[in-house]
Coordinates of C-alpha atoms in Angstrom, one line a residue:
Chain A
M1281 CA -5.2 3.7 -3.2
H1282 CA -8.1 1.5 -4.4
S1283 CA -8.5 3.4 -7.6
R1284 CA -10.3 0.6 -9.4
L1285 CA -12.9 0.2 -6.8
R1286 CA -13.8 3.8 -6.0
A1287 CA -17.1 4.2 -4.3
G1288 CA -19.6 6.5 -6.0
W1289 CA -20.7 9.8 -4.3
G1290 CA -24.0 8.3 -3.3
V1291 CA -22.4 5.5 -1.4
R1292 CA -19.9 7.8 0.3
L1293 CA -22.6 10.1 1.4
G1294 CA -24.6 7.2 2.8
A1295 CA -21.6 5.9 4.7
F1296 CA -20.9 9.4 6.1
G1297 CA -24.5 9.7 7.1
A1298 CA -24.5 6.4 8.9
L1299 CA -21.3 7.4 10.8
V1300 CA -22.9 10.7 11.9
F1301 CA -26.0 8.8 12.9
L1302 CA -24.0 6.4 15.0
H1303 CA -21.7 8.9 16.7
F1304 CA -23.8 12.1 16.9
P1305 CA -25.2 11.1 20.3
L1306 CA -21.7 10.6 21.6
L1307 CA -20.7 14.0 20.4
I1308 CA -23.7 15.5 22.2
I1309 CA -22.6 13.8 25.5
I1310 CA -19.1 15.2 25.1
L1311 CA -20.3 18.7 24.2
Y1312 CA -22.8 18.9 27.1
A1313 CA -20.3 17.7 29.6
F1314 CA -18.7 21.1 29.2
T1315 CA -21.8 23.3 29.0
T1316 CA -22.5 26.2 31.4
E1317 CA -26.2 25.5 31.3
E1318 CA -27.2 22.8 33.8
A1319 CA -30.7 21.7 33.1
S1320 CA -31.5 22.1 29.4
F1321 CA -30.1 21.0 26.1
R1322 CA -30.1 24.4 24.4
F1323 CA -28.0 24.5 21.2
P1324 CA -25.5 25.9 21.0
P1325 CA -24.5 25.7 24.7
P1326 CA -24.5 29.2 26.1
G1327 CA -20.9 28.7 27.2
L1328 CA -18.2 26.1 28.0
T1329 CA -16.7 25.2 31.3
T1330 CA -14.7 22.4 33.0
Q1331 CA -16.4 23.0 36.4
W1332 CA -18.4 19.8 36.2
I1333 CA -15.3 17.7 36.3
G1334 CA -14.4 19.1 39.6
E1335 CA -18.0 18.8 40.8
L1336 CA -18.1 15.1 39.8
F1337 CA -14.8 14.5 41.6
N1338 CA -16.3 15.8 44.8
R1339 CA -19.2 13.3 44.6
E1340 CA -18.5 10.5 47.1
D1341 CA -21.2 8.3 45.6
F1342 CA -19.5 8.6 42.1
W1343 CA -16.2 7.3 43.5
R1344 CA -17.9 4.5 45.3
A1345 CA -19.7 3.4 42.1
L1346 CA -16.5 3.7 40.0
G1347 CA -14.6 1.7 42.7
L1348 CA -17.2 -1.1 42.6
S1349 CA -17.2 -1.2 38.8
L1350 CA -13.5 -1.5 38.7
Q1351 CA -13.4 -4.2 41.4
V1352 CA -16.1 -6.2 39.6
A1353 CA -14.5 -5.9 36.2
V1354 CA -11.0 -6.8 37.5
I1355 CA -12.1 -9.9 39.5
A1356 CA -14.6 -11.1 36.8
T1357 CA -11.8 -10.7 34.2
L1358 CA -9.3 -12.7 36.3
L1359 CA -11.9 -15.5 36.8
A1360 CA -12.6 -15.5 33.1
L1361 CA -8.9 -15.6 32.2
I1362 CA -8.4 -18.7 34.3
L1363 CA -11.6 -20.6 33.5
G1364 CA -11.7 -19.5 29.8
T1365 CA -8.1 -20.6 29.2
L1366 CA -8.8 -24.0 30.9
I1367 CA -11.9 -24.6 28.8
A1368 CA -10.0 -23.5 25.6
L1369 CA -7.1 -25.9 26.4
A1370 CA -9.5 -28.8 27.0
L1371 CA -11.5 -28.2 23.8
A1372 CA -8.9 -26.9 21.3
R1373 CA -7.3 -30.3 20.6
A1374 CA -9.7 -32.7 22.0
N1375 CA -12.0 -34.6 19.7
F1376 CA -14.8 -36.3 21.5
F1377 CA -18.5 -36.8 21.1
G1378 CA -20.3 -33.7 22.1
R1379 CA -17.4 -31.3 21.9
D1380 CA -19.2 -28.9 19.7
S1381 CA -22.2 -28.9 22.0
I1382 CA -19.9 -28.0 24.9
S1383 CA -18.3 -25.3 22.9
L1384 CA -21.8 -23.9 22.1
L1385 CA -22.7 -24.0 25.8
V1386 CA -19.6 -21.9 26.6
I1387 CA -20.5 -19.3 24.0
L1388 CA -24.2 -19.2 24.8
P1389 CA -24.1 -16.6 27.7
I1390 CA -23.0 -13.9 25.2
A1391 CA -25.6 -14.9 22.6
L1392 CA -28.5 -15.0 25.1
P1393 CA -30.3 -11.7 25.7
G1394 CA -29.0 -10.1 28.9
I1395 CA -32.5 -10.1 30.4
V1396 CA -32.7 -13.9 30.1
S1397 CA -29.3 -14.4 31.7
G1398 CA -30.2 -11.9 34.3
I1399 CA -33.5 -13.6 35.3
A1400 CA -31.8 -17.0 35.2
L1401 CA -29.0 -15.9 37.5
R1402 CA -31.3 -14.1 39.9
S1403 CA -33.5 -17.2 40.3
A1404 CA -30.5 -19.5 40.7
V1405 CA -29.0 -17.2 43.3
S1406 CA -32.3 -17.0 45.2
I1407 CA -32.9 -20.7 45.1
L1408 CA -29.4 -21.4 46.5
G1409 CA -30.2 -18.9 49.2
V1410 CA -27.1 -16.8 48.6
P1411 CA -27.4 -13.2 49.6
F1412 CA -27.0 -10.7 46.7
S1413 CA -23.7 -8.9 47.0
T1414 CA -20.7 -7.8 45.1
W1415 CA -19.8 -11.4 44.6
T1416 CA -23.1 -12.2 42.9
I1417 CA -22.4 -9.4 40.4
I1418 CA -18.9 -10.7 39.8
L1419 CA -20.2 -14.2 39.1
G1420 CA -22.9 -12.8 36.7
H1421 CA -20.3 -10.9 34.8
A1422 CA -17.9 -13.8 34.7
T1423 CA -20.4 -15.9 32.8
F1424 CA -20.1 -13.7 29.7
C1425 CA -16.5 -12.6 30.3
I1426 CA -15.4 -16.2 30.0
V1427 CA -16.7 -16.2 26.4
T1428 CA -14.4 -13.5 25.1
V1429 CA -11.4 -15.1 26.7
Y1430 CA -12.3 -18.6 25.5
N1431 CA -12.9 -17.3 21.9
N1432 CA -9.6 -15.6 21.7
V1433 CA -7.6 -18.3 23.3
V1434 CA -9.2 -21.2 21.4
A1435 CA -8.6 -19.4 18.1
R1436 CA -4.9 -18.9 18.9
L1437 CA -4.4 -22.4 20.1
R1438 CA -5.9 -23.7 16.8
R1439 CA -3.4 -21.5 14.9
T1440 CA -0.5 -22.8 17.0
A1441 CA 1.2 -25.8 15.4
H1442 CA 0.6 -28.8 17.6
S1443 CA 4.1 -30.1 16.7
Q1444 CA 5.5 -27.4 18.9
V1445 CA 3.8 -29.1 21.9
E1446 CA 5.1 -32.5 20.8
A1447 CA 8.6 -31.1 20.2
S1448 CA 8.6 -29.7 23.8
M1449 CA 7.5 -33.0 25.3
D1450 CA 10.0 -34.8 23.0
L1451 CA 12.8 -32.7 24.4
G1452 CA 11.9 -33.7 28.0
A1453 CA 9.4 -31.1 29.1
S1454 CA 6.5 -32.2 31.2
S1455 CA 2.9 -31.1 30.4
F1456 CA 3.2 -28.2 32.9
Q1457 CA 6.6 -27.1 31.6
T1458 CA 5.3 -27.3 28.1
F1459 CA 2.4 -25.0 29.1
R1460 CA 4.7 -22.6 30.9
Y1461 CA 7.4 -22.3 28.1
I1462 CA 5.5 -23.0 24.9
I1463 CA 1.8 -22.6 25.1
L1464 CA 1.6 -19.6 27.4
P1465 CA 4.0 -17.4 25.3
N1466 CA 2.0 -18.4 22.3
I1467 CA -1.3 -17.3 23.8
T1468 CA -0.2 -14.2 25.7
T1469 CA -1.6 -11.6 23.3
A1470 CA -4.8 -13.6 23.0
L1471 CA -5.1 -13.5 26.8
V1472 CA -4.5 -9.8 26.9
A1473 CA -7.0 -9.1 24.1
G1474 CA -9.6 -11.4 25.6
G1475 CA -9.1 -10.0 29.0
M1476 CA -9.4 -6.4 27.8
L1477 CA -12.7 -7.2 26.0
A1478 CA -13.9 -9.0 29.1
F1479 CA -13.0 -5.9 31.2
A1480 CA -14.8 -3.5 28.8
L1481 CA -17.9 -5.7 28.7
S1482 CA -18.1 -6.0 32.5
F1483 CA -17.4 -2.3 33.1
D1484 CA -20.5 -1.0 31.3
E1485 CA -22.8 -3.9 31.9
V1486 CA -26.3 -2.9 33.1
I1487 CA -28.9 -5.6 32.6
V1488 CA -27.3 -8.6 34.3
T1489 CA -26.0 -6.3 37.0
T1490 CA -29.5 -5.0 37.8
F1491 CA -30.6 -8.6 38.4
T1492 CA -27.7 -9.8 40.4
A1493 CA -26.9 -6.8 42.6
G1494 CA -28.2 -6.2 46.1
N1495 CA -28.2 -2.5 46.8
Q1496 CA -24.7 -1.9 45.3
Q1497 CA -24.4 0.5 42.5
T1498 CA -21.9 0.0 39.7
L1499 CA -21.0 3.0 37.6
P1500 CA -23.5 2.4 34.8
I1501 CA -26.3 1.9 37.3
W1502 CA -25.3 5.0 39.1
I1503 CA -25.4 7.0 35.8
F1504 CA -28.8 5.5 35.1
S1505 CA -30.1 6.6 38.5
Q1506 CA -28.7 10.1 37.9
L1507 CA -31.3 10.5 35.1
T1508 CA -33.9 11.2 37.7
R1509 CA -31.9 14.3 38.7
P1510 CA -32.0 16.7 35.7
R1511 CA -29.8 19.3 37.5
D1512 CA -27.0 16.8 37.6
R1513 CA -27.0 16.2 33.8
P1514 CA -23.6 17.8 33.0
V1515 CA -22.0 15.8 35.9
T1516 CA -23.6 12.7 34.5
N1517 CA -22.2 13.5 31.1
V1518 CA -18.7 13.8 32.5
A1519 CA -19.2 10.4 34.2
A1520 CA -20.3 9.0 30.8
L1521 CA -17.1 10.3 29.3
F1522 CA -15.2 8.3 31.9
V1523 CA -17.1 5.1 30.8
I1524 CA -16.3 5.8 27.2
A1525 CA -12.6 6.2 27.9
V1526 CA -12.4 3.2 30.1
T1527 CA -14.2 0.9 27.7
F1528 CA -12.9 2.3 24.4
I1529 CA -9.2 2.1 25.1
P1530 CA -9.1 -1.6 26.0
I1531 CA -11.2 -2.5 22.9
I1532 CA -8.9 -0.6 20.6
L1533 CA -5.8 -2.1 22.2
A1534 CA -7.4 -5.6 22.0
H1535 CA -8.1 -5.1 18.3
Q1536 CA -4.5 -4.0 17.7
L1537 CA -3.2 -7.1 19.5
T1538 CA -5.2 -9.7 17.6
R1539 CA -4.6 -8.3 14.2
D1540 CA -2.9 -10.9 12.0
R1541 CA 0.7 -9.8 11.9
R1542 CA 1.9 -12.4 9.5
D1543 CA 3.9 -10.8 6.7
Chain B
M771 CA 31.0 -50.2 9.6
S772 CA 27.5 -51.1 8.5
A773 CA 25.6 -52.2 11.5
A774 CA 23.3 -54.3 9.4
S775 CA 26.1 -56.9 8.7
R776 CA 26.6 -57.5 12.4
T777 CA 24.4 -60.4 13.4
D778 CA 24.9 -60.0 17.1
A779 CA 24.2 -56.3 17.1
E780 CA 22.2 -55.0 20.0
A781 CA 18.7 -54.1 19.2
A782 CA 18.1 -50.4 19.7
V783 CA 14.4 -50.4 18.9
V784 CA 12.1 -53.4 18.8
L785 CA 8.4 -53.3 17.7
K786 CA 6.6 -56.6 18.6
G787 CA 3.3 -57.2 17.0
V788 CA 2.4 -53.5 17.0
S789 CA -0.9 -52.4 15.6
K790 CA -2.5 -49.0 15.6
H791 CA -6.1 -48.4 14.7
F792 CA -7.6 -44.9 14.2
G793 CA -11.3 -45.6 14.5
G794 CA -11.9 -48.2 11.9
V795 CA -8.7 -47.5 10.0
K796 CA -5.8 -49.9 10.5
A797 CA -2.8 -47.5 10.2
L798 CA -0.5 -50.3 11.4
D799 CA -1.4 -53.9 11.1
Y800 CA 0.8 -56.1 13.3
I801 CA 4.3 -54.8 12.7
D802 CA 7.4 -56.7 13.8
L803 CA 10.6 -54.7 13.5
E804 CA 14.1 -54.8 14.9
I805 CA 16.4 -51.8 14.5
Y806 CA 20.1 -52.3 15.5
D807 CA 22.2 -50.0 17.5
G808 CA 24.1 -47.4 15.5
E809 CA 22.4 -48.1 12.1
F810 CA 20.8 -45.6 9.7
F811 CA 17.4 -47.2 9.3
S812 CA 14.8 -45.9 6.8
M813 CA 11.1 -46.4 6.8
L814 CA 10.0 -46.1 3.2
G815 CA 6.5 -46.0 1.8
P816 CA 3.8 -43.9 0.2
S817 CA 1.7 -41.6 2.3
G818 CA -0.8 -43.5 4.6
S819 CA 1.4 -46.6 4.6
G820 CA 2.1 -46.4 8.3
K821 CA 5.7 -45.3 8.3
T822 CA 5.0 -42.0 10.2
T823 CA 2.7 -43.7 12.6
S824 CA 5.5 -46.2 13.4
L825 CA 7.8 -43.3 14.1
R826 CA 5.3 -41.6 16.3
I827 CA 4.8 -44.8 18.3
V828 CA 8.6 -45.0 18.9
A829 CA 8.6 -41.3 19.9
G830 CA 5.7 -41.8 22.3
F831 CA 3.3 -39.4 20.6
E832 CA 1.0 -42.3 19.8
Q833 CA 0.1 -45.4 21.9
P834 CA -0.1 -48.7 20.0
T835 CA -3.5 -50.3 20.0
A836 CA -1.7 -53.6 20.5
G837 CA 1.9 -54.8 20.8
R838 CA 5.0 -53.7 22.6
V839 CA 7.7 -51.2 22.0
M840 CA 11.2 -51.8 23.4
L841 CA 14.0 -49.3 23.6
Y842 CA 17.4 -50.9 24.4
G843 CA 15.7 -53.7 26.2
R844 CA 13.3 -51.4 28.2
D845 CA 9.6 -51.7 27.6
V846 CA 8.5 -48.2 26.8
T847 CA 5.0 -49.0 25.3
T848 CA 3.3 -46.7 27.8
T849 CA 6.1 -44.3 28.6
P850 CA 5.4 -40.6 27.8
P851 CA 7.6 -38.9 25.2
F852 CA 9.5 -36.9 27.9
D853 CA 10.8 -40.1 29.6
R854 CA 12.1 -41.7 26.4
D855 CA 15.7 -41.5 25.4
V856 CA 14.8 -40.5 21.8
N857 CA 14.5 -37.2 20.1
T858 CA 12.7 -36.1 17.0
V859 CA 13.3 -33.9 14.0
F860 CA 9.8 -32.9 12.8
Q861 CA 8.6 -32.6 9.3
D862 CA 7.6 -28.9 9.8
Y863 CA 10.7 -28.5 12.1
A864 CA 8.4 -27.3 15.0
L865 CA 10.9 -24.6 16.0
F866 CA 9.6 -22.4 18.8
P867 CA 8.9 -19.1 17.1
H868 CA 9.0 -17.0 20.2
M869 CA 12.5 -18.2 21.1
T870 CA 15.9 -17.4 19.6
V871 CA 18.0 -20.0 18.0
E872 CA 20.1 -20.4 21.2
Q873 CA 16.9 -20.9 23.3
N874 CA 15.5 -23.4 20.7
V875 CA 18.7 -25.5 20.6
G876 CA 19.2 -25.2 24.4
Y877 CA 15.6 -26.0 25.2
G878 CA 16.2 -29.6 26.2
L879 CA 19.1 -28.6 28.5
M880 CA 17.2 -25.8 30.0
I881 CA 14.4 -28.3 30.9
R882 CA 17.0 -30.5 32.5
K883 CA 18.2 -27.5 34.5
V884 CA 21.7 -27.6 33.1
N885 CA 23.6 -24.4 34.1
R886 CA 23.7 -21.5 31.8
H887 CA 27.4 -21.6 30.8
E888 CA 27.2 -25.3 30.0
I889 CA 24.1 -24.6 27.8
Q890 CA 25.9 -21.8 26.0
R891 CA 28.9 -24.0 25.4
R892 CA 27.0 -27.0 24.1
V893 CA 24.6 -24.9 21.9
G894 CA 27.8 -23.4 20.4
E895 CA 29.1 -26.9 19.7
M896 CA 25.9 -28.0 18.2
L897 CA 25.7 -24.9 15.9
E898 CA 29.2 -25.6 14.9
M899 CA 28.3 -29.2 14.0
V900 CA 25.3 -28.2 11.8
R901 CA 27.5 -25.5 10.3
L902 CA 25.5 -22.5 11.5
P903 CA 27.9 -20.9 14.1
G904 CA 27.1 -17.4 15.3
T905 CA 23.3 -17.6 14.7
Q906 CA 22.5 -17.8 18.4
A907 CA 20.6 -14.5 18.6
R908 CA 18.4 -15.0 15.5
R909 CA 14.8 -16.0 15.4
P910 CA 13.4 -19.0 13.4
S911 CA 11.5 -16.5 11.2
Q912 CA 14.9 -15.0 10.1
L913 CA 16.2 -18.3 8.9
S914 CA 15.9 -20.0 5.5
G915 CA 14.2 -23.5 5.2
G916 CA 17.6 -25.2 5.1
Q917 CA 18.8 -23.4 8.1
R918 CA 15.7 -24.2 10.1
Q919 CA 16.2 -27.8 9.2
R920 CA 19.7 -27.7 10.7
I921 CA 18.5 -25.9 13.9
A922 CA 15.8 -28.6 14.3
L923 CA 18.6 -31.2 14.0
A924 CA 20.8 -29.4 16.5
R925 CA 17.9 -29.1 19.0
A926 CA 17.2 -32.8 18.7
L927 CA 20.8 -33.9 19.1
I928 CA 21.8 -31.7 22.0
N929 CA 20.2 -34.1 24.5
R930 CA 22.5 -36.8 23.2
P931 CA 19.6 -39.2 22.6
R932 CA 20.3 -42.9 21.9
V933 CA 18.0 -42.8 18.9
L934 CA 17.2 -39.9 16.6
L935 CA 13.9 -40.0 14.8
L936 CA 13.6 -38.0 11.5
D937 CA 10.1 -37.5 10.1
E938 CA 10.6 -36.6 6.4
P939 CA 12.9 -33.8 7.4
L940 CA 14.1 -33.1 3.9
G941 CA 10.7 -33.0 2.3
A942 CA 10.4 -29.2 2.2
L943 CA 13.8 -28.5 0.7
D944 CA 14.6 -28.0 -2.9
L945 CA 16.5 -30.8 -4.8
K946 CA 20.0 -29.4 -4.6
L947 CA 19.7 -28.6 -0.9
R948 CA 18.1 -32.0 -0.2
Q949 CA 21.0 -33.9 -1.8
Q950 CA 23.5 -31.8 0.2
M951 CA 21.6 -32.4 3.4
Q952 CA 21.5 -36.2 2.7
I953 CA 25.3 -36.2 2.6
E954 CA 25.5 -34.1 5.7
L955 CA 23.0 -36.1 7.7
K956 CA 25.1 -39.3 7.0
A957 CA 28.2 -37.5 8.1
I958 CA 26.6 -36.3 11.3
Q959 CA 25.3 -39.8 12.0
R960 CA 28.8 -41.2 11.6
E961 CA 30.1 -38.4 13.9
V962 CA 27.6 -38.9 16.7
G963 CA 27.4 -42.6 16.2
I964 CA 23.7 -43.0 17.3
T965 CA 20.8 -44.8 15.7
F966 CA 18.9 -42.8 13.1
I967 CA 15.4 -43.8 12.1
F968 CA 14.5 -41.9 9.0
V969 CA 11.0 -41.7 7.5
T970 CA 10.7 -40.9 3.8
H971 CA 8.6 -41.5 0.8
D972 CA 11.5 -40.8 -1.5
Q973 CA 13.0 -44.2 -2.6
E974 CA 16.2 -42.6 -3.9
E975 CA 16.8 -40.9 -0.5
A976 CA 16.2 -44.2 1.3
L977 CA 18.6 -46.1 -1.0
T978 CA 21.3 -43.4 -0.7
M979 CA 21.3 -43.0 3.0
S980 CA 20.3 -46.2 4.8
D981 CA 22.1 -49.1 6.2
R982 CA 18.8 -51.0 6.1
L983 CA 15.3 -50.0 5.1
A984 CA 11.8 -51.2 5.6
V985 CA 9.2 -50.8 2.8
F986 CA 5.7 -50.0 4.2
N987 CA 2.5 -50.5 2.4
H988 CA -1.1 -50.4 3.8
G989 CA 0.1 -50.6 7.4
R990 CA 2.3 -53.6 6.9
I991 CA 6.0 -54.1 6.2
E992 CA 6.5 -55.7 2.8
Q993 CA 10.3 -56.1 3.0
I994 CA 13.2 -55.3 5.2
G995 CA 16.8 -55.3 4.1
A996 CA 19.9 -53.5 2.9
P997 CA 19.2 -51.1 0.0
A998 CA 21.0 -53.2 -2.6
D999 CA 19.2 -56.3 -1.3
V1000 CA 15.7 -54.7 -1.6
Y1001 CA 16.5 -53.2 -5.0
E1002 CA 18.0 -56.3 -6.5
R1003 CA 15.8 -58.9 -4.8
P1004 CA 12.3 -57.4 -4.3
L1005 CA 9.9 -59.8 -2.7
T1006 CA 6.6 -58.3 -3.8
A1007 CA 5.3 -56.5 -6.8
F1008 CA 4.7 -53.4 -4.6
V1009 CA 8.4 -53.3 -3.4
A1010 CA 9.7 -53.9 -7.0
G1011 CA 7.5 -51.0 -8.2
F1012 CA 8.0 -48.6 -5.3
V1013 CA 11.8 -49.0 -5.0
G1014 CA 13.0 -48.0 -8.4
T1015 CA 11.0 -48.8 -11.6
T1016 CA 10.5 -52.3 -12.9
N1017 CA 8.8 -54.4 -15.6
I1018 CA 6.4 -56.9 -14.2
L1019 CA 5.7 -59.9 -16.5
T1020 CA 2.7 -62.1 -16.0
D1021 CA 0.3 -64.3 -17.9
D1022 CA 1.4 -65.6 -21.3
I1023 CA 4.9 -64.2 -21.3
A1024 CA 5.6 -65.5 -17.8
Q1025 CA 4.3 -68.9 -18.9
R1026 CA 6.6 -68.8 -21.9
L1027 CA 9.7 -67.7 -20.0
V1028 CA 9.5 -69.9 -16.9
G1029 CA 7.0 -72.4 -17.9
R1030 CA 4.3 -71.6 -15.3
P1031 CA 2.1 -68.7 -14.2
A1032 CA 4.1 -66.3 -12.1
A1033 CA 4.8 -62.6 -11.6
L1034 CA 8.3 -61.7 -12.7
S1035 CA 10.2 -58.5 -12.2
I1036 CA 13.0 -57.3 -14.4
R1037 CA 14.6 -53.9 -14.0
P1038 CA 14.7 -51.7 -17.2
E1039 CA 18.4 -51.2 -16.9
K1040 CA 19.1 -54.9 -16.9
I1041 CA 17.7 -55.4 -20.3
R1042 CA 19.7 -54.9 -23.6
L1043 CA 18.1 -54.4 -27.0
L1044 CA 19.8 -56.4 -29.8
P1045 CA 19.2 -56.6 -33.5
Q1046 CA 16.4 -58.9 -34.7
G1047 CA 17.5 -62.5 -35.1
T1048 CA 20.1 -62.5 -32.3
T1049 CA 20.1 -65.7 -30.4
P1050 CA 20.4 -65.4 -26.6
D1051 CA 23.0 -67.2 -24.5
P1052 CA 21.8 -70.2 -22.5
D1053 CA 21.8 -68.1 -19.3
Q1054 CA 19.7 -65.4 -20.9
F1055 CA 16.0 -64.8 -21.5
A1056 CA 14.9 -63.1 -24.7
A1057 CA 11.7 -61.5 -26.0
S1058 CA 11.2 -60.0 -29.4
G1059 CA 9.2 -56.9 -30.1
T1060 CA 9.1 -53.5 -31.8
V1061 CA 10.4 -50.2 -30.3
R1062 CA 7.3 -48.1 -29.9
D1063 CA 8.8 -45.1 -28.3
V1064 CA 12.1 -43.5 -27.5
I1065 CA 12.6 -41.1 -24.7
Y1066 CA 16.0 -39.4 -24.5
V1067 CA 16.8 -38.4 -20.9
G1068 CA 20.4 -37.1 -21.4
M1069 CA 22.4 -39.6 -19.3
T1070 CA 20.2 -42.5 -20.4
T1071 CA 17.6 -43.3 -23.1
R1072 CA 14.3 -45.1 -22.3
F1073 CA 12.9 -47.4 -24.9
I1074 CA 9.3 -48.7 -24.8
V1075 CA 9.1 -52.0 -26.5
A1076 CA 5.8 -53.5 -27.6
L1077 CA 6.3 -57.3 -27.3
D1078 CA 5.2 -59.6 -30.0
G1079 CA 3.2 -61.7 -27.6
G1080 CA 1.4 -58.6 -26.2
G1081 CA 2.5 -56.4 -23.3
E1082 CA 5.2 -53.8 -23.0
L1083 CA 8.7 -53.7 -21.8
E1084 CA 10.6 -50.6 -20.6
V1085 CA 14.3 -50.7 -21.3
V1086 CA 16.8 -48.1 -20.1
S1087 CA 20.2 -47.9 -21.6
Q1088 CA 23.1 -45.7 -20.7
N1089 CA 24.2 -43.4 -23.5
L1090 CA 27.7 -44.7 -23.4
D1091 CA 28.5 -44.6 -27.2
T1092 CA 25.0 -44.0 -28.5
R1093 CA 24.2 -40.6 -29.9
A1094 CA 20.8 -39.1 -29.6
E1095 CA 20.1 -39.5 -33.4
E1096 CA 21.0 -43.2 -33.2
A1097 CA 18.7 -43.7 -30.3
F1098 CA 15.8 -42.0 -32.1
A1099 CA 16.5 -44.1 -35.2
A1100 CA 15.5 -47.2 -33.3
R1101 CA 11.9 -46.1 -33.2
G1102 CA 9.7 -48.5 -35.1
T1103 CA 12.4 -51.2 -35.6
P1104 CA 11.9 -54.8 -34.5
M1105 CA 14.4 -55.8 -31.8
V1106 CA 15.2 -58.6 -29.4
A1107 CA 15.2 -57.7 -25.7
V1108 CA 17.8 -59.8 -23.8
W1109 CA 18.5 -60.1 -20.1
H1110 CA 20.3 -62.4 -17.7
K1111 CA 18.2 -65.0 -16.0
S1112 CA 19.7 -64.1 -12.6
A1113 CA 18.6 -60.5 -13.0
M1114 CA 14.9 -61.5 -13.1
R1115 CA 13.1 -62.0 -9.8
E1116 CA 10.0 -64.0 -9.2
L1117 CA 7.6 -62.1 -6.9
S1118 CA 5.3 -63.3 -4.3
T1119 CA 1.8 -62.5 -5.5
A1120 CA 0.4 -62.3 -1.9
G1121 CA 1.5 -58.8 -1.2
A1122 CA 0.6 -57.4 -4.6

């Protein structure tokens, strides 16, 4: 295809090496989710089995953690969709002093190290005297979920011709009708993509969750706590497979949706 | 038929002392304008002259910094676009890409909750009028530029507005299509009988289509009048130069011709080149010079004459009997340029 720009063997080998380095640990998890040997990482595994899937499914604490993770991710994503869209609508067309600073403030939670956000949220929640609960986790997640929604929606709004909005108002539509019939259809895929990324981010979040949770366990934290129980390692690996699936699929779909399809 | 000739015509749109400032920029500087019911009115000017800003103020997309806007006697200065009885054809057409042609054209009716059958019927009628019947199910991306233009027109007219605003709607079309659309737009305006306000930077387009036109420059209106009026009797050097081409005579030559310092405008096609030594009639002006250049343009020939007293004169003559060889042979020969006194206009120097 790109015959003129063929990479040399060295570069290809390097690229292949980097890919292996990146994904080898994932392959290990997948492989040892099916091993017959519980406690050790002997290579090659003495045998393959699917018994750990069944065992995991019988673990009531796993289901509780998965349920909580899904609940948190769904609610945080919904919050982010509403708030992120509103901020994007306010900032996309406006041009006032300090607009860029506000935009930066919106994006900051995803740029800050999670540990900083975590400590900040924990102090804020304690000072306000709010008990740590599922809701504090959701709020913590919403802070960075908003960013992915905002970024996607604001980019789309900037690509949408403003004359469409004017045309709609010109033809008699109120601001709300214009949003409903013109803006919303234009940003739908951006919302879906932003929402999926937000969901994926929330679903495997550990650091902020550790700081904002009471004694609840989300799935990633449950997996982390499993490390102290070496005999459960294959079961944990199966759970990790779950996390991979639940976060990878939305990210790939989001990528597909936001590709530029202009021909 | 021309609304401009009616002195008692009802005013469709009135701008009273309208100014619009964007930060420190005066996009519009105290505009007074009256547009009559049923006329085809053009706002002509170079980019940044304020013509589009005026249109957007009539549409309601911009609020004037000062002044009032009246629509058929009603003060609409602060009325939002969706409460004004005007519709707009946008420069980029602004068709909704996620909707079919039928949904685009029927959008205004859908918003007004007109029932589905009525919408279908009227969309059909409008598509008939813009000569694109049967395109209901298509998407804007499947249409050519000229077709999008017609759909935008149909969408704006379906609400039966009292005034239609057109923001350089033909700018993106190629020359042939543009000329065809000019004729069609005029025909449609006669058919629907409503006021058209047409923004353009193309003087030929404005001359061809308008009942009256306003020439904008630097946020002000330099002249308002019927096309022939503006062309034949330009008030300022800007108007004389922007609407058509012209020769502007000043300094020594003006002094010699009219006996005082002035700015004089004479159109190239009003001048005739005669052999050296010809005496002009009493009602004619004359200036002698040498033909410096000859540009053969097919239908006409342009002569550039270097005047004896300094300065240049552009003369355009129709190739009625002249052959190209004869025209070229004039190069380098001394000639007398002659024109009727009444063809020359004295310009106000204030607007220049």
